[in-house]
PDB file of C-alpha atoms in Angstrom:
ATOM      1  CA  MET A   1     -74.771 -18.024 -36.976  1.00 48.00           C
ATOM      2  CA  THR A   2     -76.969 -20.873 -35.792  1.00 52.00           C
ATOM      3  CA  PRO A   3     -75.222 -23.487 -33.647  1.00 60.00           C
ATOM      4  CA  SER A   4     -74.910 -26.962 -35.175  1.00 61.00           C
ATOM      5  CA  SER A   5     -77.170 -29.813 -34.121  1.00 74.00           C
ATOM      6  CA  GLU A   6     -74.147 -31.997 -33.284  1.00 87.00           C
ATOM      7  CA  PRO A   7     -73.384 -31.731 -29.533  1.00 92.00           C
ATOM      8  CA  ILE A   8     -70.136 -30.388 -28.110  1.00 93.00           C
ATOM      9  CA  GLY A   9     -68.719 -33.054 -25.797  1.00 93.00           C
ATOM     10  CA  ILE A  10     -66.780 -32.076 -22.665  1.00 94.00           C
ATOM     11  CA  THR A  11     -65.243 -35.134 -20.998  1.00 92.00           C
ATOM     12  CA  ARG A  12     -62.556 -36.259 -18.587  1.00 91.00           C
ATOM     13  CA  GLY A  13     -59.987 -38.221 -20.599  1.00 86.00           C
ATOM     14  CA  ARG A  14     -58.227 -41.440 -19.660  1.00 87.00           C
ATOM     15  CA  GLY A  15     -55.328 -39.507 -18.160  1.00 87.00           C
ATOM     16  CA  GLY A  16     -57.610 -37.340 -16.014  1.00 87.00           C
ATOM     17  CA  GLU A  17     -57.484 -34.293 -18.307  1.00 90.00           C
ATOM     18  CA  VAL A  18     -60.668 -32.379 -19.124  1.00 93.00           C
ATOM     19  CA  GLU A  19     -61.061 -31.846 -22.847  1.00 92.00           C
ATOM     20  CA  VAL A  20     -63.536 -31.016 -25.581  1.00 93.00           C
ATOM     21  CA  ASP A  21     -63.576 -34.163 -27.672  1.00 88.00           C
ATOM     22  CA  SER A  22     -66.381 -33.737 -30.183  1.00 81.00           C
ATOM     23  CA  GLY A  23     -68.601 -31.232 -31.884  1.00 82.00           C
ATOM     24  CA  PRO A  24     -68.072 -28.262 -34.142  1.00 84.00           C
ATOM     25  CA  ILE A  25     -66.402 -25.288 -32.474  1.00 89.00           C
ATOM     26  CA  ASP A  26     -67.088 -21.964 -34.172  1.00 91.00           C
ATOM     27  CA  SER A  27     -65.569 -18.640 -33.104  1.00 92.00           C
ATOM     28  CA  PHE A  28     -68.253 -17.896 -30.492  1.00 93.00           C
ATOM     29  CA  ALA A  29     -67.998 -21.347 -28.875  1.00 92.00           C
ATOM     30  CA  ALA A  30     -64.194 -20.995 -28.889  1.00 93.00           C
ATOM     31  CA  ALA A  31     -64.479 -17.627 -27.125  1.00 94.00           C
ATOM     32  CA  VAL A  32     -66.747 -19.130 -24.445  1.00 93.00           C
ATOM     33  CA  LEU A  33     -64.372 -22.046 -23.913  1.00 94.00           C
ATOM     34  CA  ARG A  34     -61.364 -19.708 -23.659  1.00 94.00           C
ATOM     35  CA  ARG A  35     -63.265 -17.580 -21.131  1.00 93.00           C
ATOM     36  CA  ALA A  36     -63.914 -20.740 -19.097  1.00 91.00           C
ATOM     37  CA  GLY A  37     -60.171 -21.455 -19.006  1.00 92.00           C
ATOM     38  CA  PHE A  38     -59.796 -23.974 -21.829  1.00 94.00           C
ATOM     39  CA  LEU A  39     -56.535 -23.940 -23.788  1.00 93.00           C
ATOM     40  CA  PHE A  40     -56.311 -24.477 -27.534  1.00 92.00           C
ATOM     41  CA  GLU A  41     -53.193 -26.539 -28.288  1.00 91.00           C
ATOM     42  CA  PRO A  42     -52.229 -27.187 -31.936  1.00 89.00           C
ATOM     43  CA  SER A  43     -52.254 -30.817 -33.075  1.00 87.00           C
ATOM     44  CA  LEU A  44     -52.086 -32.648 -36.417  1.00 88.00           C
ATOM     45  CA  ARG A  45     -55.793 -32.549 -37.373  1.00 85.00           C
ATOM     46  CA  GLU A  46     -57.457 -29.912 -35.237  1.00 85.00           C
ATOM     47  CA  PRO A  47     -56.688 -27.992 -32.056  1.00 87.00           C
ATOM     48  CA  TRP A  48     -56.680 -29.966 -28.820  1.00 89.00           C
ATOM     49  CA  ILE A  49     -59.042 -28.101 -26.488  1.00 92.00           C
ATOM     50  CA  ARG A  50     -58.369 -28.820 -22.815  1.00 93.00           C
ATOM     51  CA  LEU A  51     -58.243 -27.323 -19.341  1.00 93.00           C
ATOM     52  CA  PRO A  52     -54.809 -26.800 -17.712  1.00 91.00           C
ATOM     53  CA  PHE A  53     -53.421 -29.891 -15.990  1.00 89.00           C
ATOM     54  CA  ASP A  54     -53.336 -30.452 -12.205  1.00 84.00           C
ATOM     55  CA  MET A  55     -55.680 -27.659 -11.127  1.00 86.00           C
ATOM     56  CA  GLY A  56     -57.720 -29.987  -8.925  1.00 87.00           C
ATOM     57  CA  LYS A  57     -60.974 -31.759  -9.670  1.00 88.00           C
ATOM     58  CA  ALA A  58     -63.134 -29.118  -7.990  1.00 90.00           C
ATOM     59  CA  TRP A  59     -61.621 -26.366 -10.178  1.00 90.00           C
ATOM     60  CA  GLU A  60     -61.917 -28.494 -13.317  1.00 91.00           C
ATOM     61  CA  ASN A  61     -65.523 -29.436 -12.512  1.00 91.00           C
ATOM     62  CA  ALA A  62     -66.490 -25.813 -11.881  1.00 92.00           C
ATOM     63  CA  HIS A  63     -64.934 -24.553 -15.122  1.00 93.00           C
ATOM     64  CA  ALA A  64     -66.294 -27.398 -17.260  1.00 93.00           C
ATOM     65  CA  THR A  65     -69.784 -26.939 -15.814  1.00 93.00           C
ATOM     66  CA  TRP A  66     -69.626 -23.164 -16.343  1.00 93.00           C
ATOM     67  CA  ALA A  67     -68.585 -23.679 -19.977  1.00 93.00           C
ATOM     68  CA  ALA A  68     -71.405 -26.178 -20.530  1.00 93.00           C
ATOM     69  CA  ASP A  69     -73.946 -23.816 -18.938  1.00 93.00           C
ATOM     70  CA  MET A  70     -72.836 -20.854 -21.045  1.00 94.00           C
ATOM     71  CA  LEU A  71     -72.820 -22.853 -24.275  1.00 94.00           C
ATOM     72  CA  THR A  72     -76.275 -24.238 -23.441  1.00 93.00           C
ATOM     73  CA  ALA A  73     -77.528 -20.703 -22.785  1.00 93.00           C
ATOM     74  CA  ALA A  74     -76.259 -19.782 -26.261  1.00 93.00           C
ATOM     75  CA  ARG A  75     -78.353 -22.669 -27.689  1.00 92.00           C
ATOM     76  CA  TYR A  76     -75.502 -25.077 -28.336  1.00 93.00           C
ATOM     77  CA  ARG A  77     -76.114 -28.733 -27.582  1.00 93.00           C
ATOM     78  CA  VAL A  78     -73.584 -29.841 -24.964  1.00 93.00           C
ATOM     79  CA  GLU A  79     -72.864 -33.286 -23.545  1.00 93.00           C
ATOM     80  CA  LEU A  80     -71.074 -32.879 -20.213  1.00 92.00           C
ATOM     81  CA  ASP A  81     -69.434 -35.944 -18.694  1.00 90.00           C
ATOM     82  CA  PRO A  82     -71.364 -36.857 -15.493  1.00 89.00           C
ATOM     83  CA  SER A  83     -68.093 -36.820 -13.497  1.00 87.00           C
ATOM     84  CA  LEU A  84     -67.648 -33.108 -14.321  1.00 86.00           C
ATOM     85  CA  HIS A  85     -70.778 -31.654 -12.722  1.00 80.00           C
ATOM     86  CA  ALA A  86     -69.911 -28.900 -10.235  1.00 71.00           C
ATOM     87  CA  ALA A  87     -72.218 -30.419  -7.614  1.00 66.00           C
ATOM     88  CA  LEU A  88     -69.693 -33.243  -7.248  1.00 51.00           C
ATOM     89  CA  ALA A  89     -67.016 -30.709  -6.353  1.00 47.00           C
ATOM     90  CA  ALA A  90     -68.851 -29.943  -3.104  1.00 50.00           C
ATOM     91  CA  THR A  91     -68.293 -33.533  -1.927  1.00 49.00           C
ATOM     92  CA  THR A  92     -64.499 -33.232  -2.139  1.00 49.00           C
ATOM     93  CA  PRO A  93     -62.716 -31.824   0.914  1.00 49.00           C
ATOM     94  CA  PRO A  94     -61.340 -28.294   0.628  1.00 47.00           C
ATOM     95  CA  PRO A  95     -57.577 -27.933   0.242  1.00 49.00           C
ATOM     96  CA  THR A  96     -55.551 -27.512   3.400  1.00 51.00           C
ATOM     97  CA  ASP A  97     -54.382 -24.053   4.366  1.00 51.00           C
ATOM     98  CA  ARG A  98     -50.693 -23.821   3.452  1.00 53.00           C
ATOM     99  CA  ARG A  99     -50.040 -20.243   4.443  1.00 52.00           C
ATOM    100  CA  THR A 100     -47.007 -19.641   6.598  1.00 52.00           C
ATOM    101  CA  THR A 101     -47.320 -17.829   9.863  1.00 51.00           C
ATOM    102  CA  THR A 102     -46.025 -14.317   9.978  1.00 54.00           C
ATOM    103  CA  MET A 103     -44.394 -12.561  12.897  1.00 53.00           C
ATOM    104  CA  ALA A 104     -47.512 -10.495  13.543  1.00 54.00           C
ATOM    105  CA  SER A 105     -49.608 -13.587  14.154  1.00 56.00           C
ATOM    106  CA  GLN A 106     -47.244 -15.157  16.691  1.00 56.00           C
ATOM    107  CA  PRO A 107     -47.917 -14.642  20.387  1.00 59.00           C
ATOM    108  CA  SER A 108     -45.931 -11.964  22.145  1.00 59.00           C
ATOM    109  CA  PRO A 109     -43.127 -13.031  24.519  1.00 58.00           C
ATOM    110  CA  PRO A 110     -43.868 -13.302  28.238  1.00 59.00           C
ATOM    111  CA  PHE A 111     -43.987 -10.072  30.264  1.00 55.00           C
ATOM    112  CA  ALA A 112     -40.808 -10.979  32.187  1.00 54.00           C
ATOM    113  CA  ALA A 113     -38.824 -10.841  28.970  1.00 55.00           C
ATOM    114  CA  HIS A 114     -39.432  -7.071  28.780  1.00 56.00           C
ATOM    115  CA  ARG A 115     -36.900  -5.346  31.003  1.00 60.00           C
ATOM    116  CA  PRO A 116     -37.152  -1.650  31.718  1.00 62.00           C
ATOM    117  CA  LEU A 117     -34.251   0.514  30.572  1.00 62.00           C
ATOM    118  CA  ARG A 118     -32.185   2.164  33.340  1.00 63.00           C
TER     119      ARG A 118
END
C-alpha cells in the first residue's frame, strides 16, 4: 500500500498532550505509532491517538521524534511540531535521583562500637 500524500501531524495539544491530529492512519502507520508508545483511545468520530500523560517532555519528545523518523523512513509525509524534536530534550535538566539509600551503602559504625566477645 502506498502512503497517502496528506501528511500525518504529530503535535503537542493545548493541554500539553502529544497527539496525532491529522492525516490518514493505515494499519502499518498504526503499528509504528503503537510501537512508539502512542495509545489509541476510542472517540465519537475516530480514535484519539496520543502518548500517555505525564511522562515528561523529554520522554514525549523522544517518542514523538522516533515515530516521525520511522514513518518518514516508510515514505509517509509527517509534520512534527517543532516543540517535539528530541534535540530539545537535551536542553532540559535530567530528573533528580530519587532512589532510597540501602543499608549496604551506609557507612559502617565507628571501630569503638565493635566490642570483642569475652
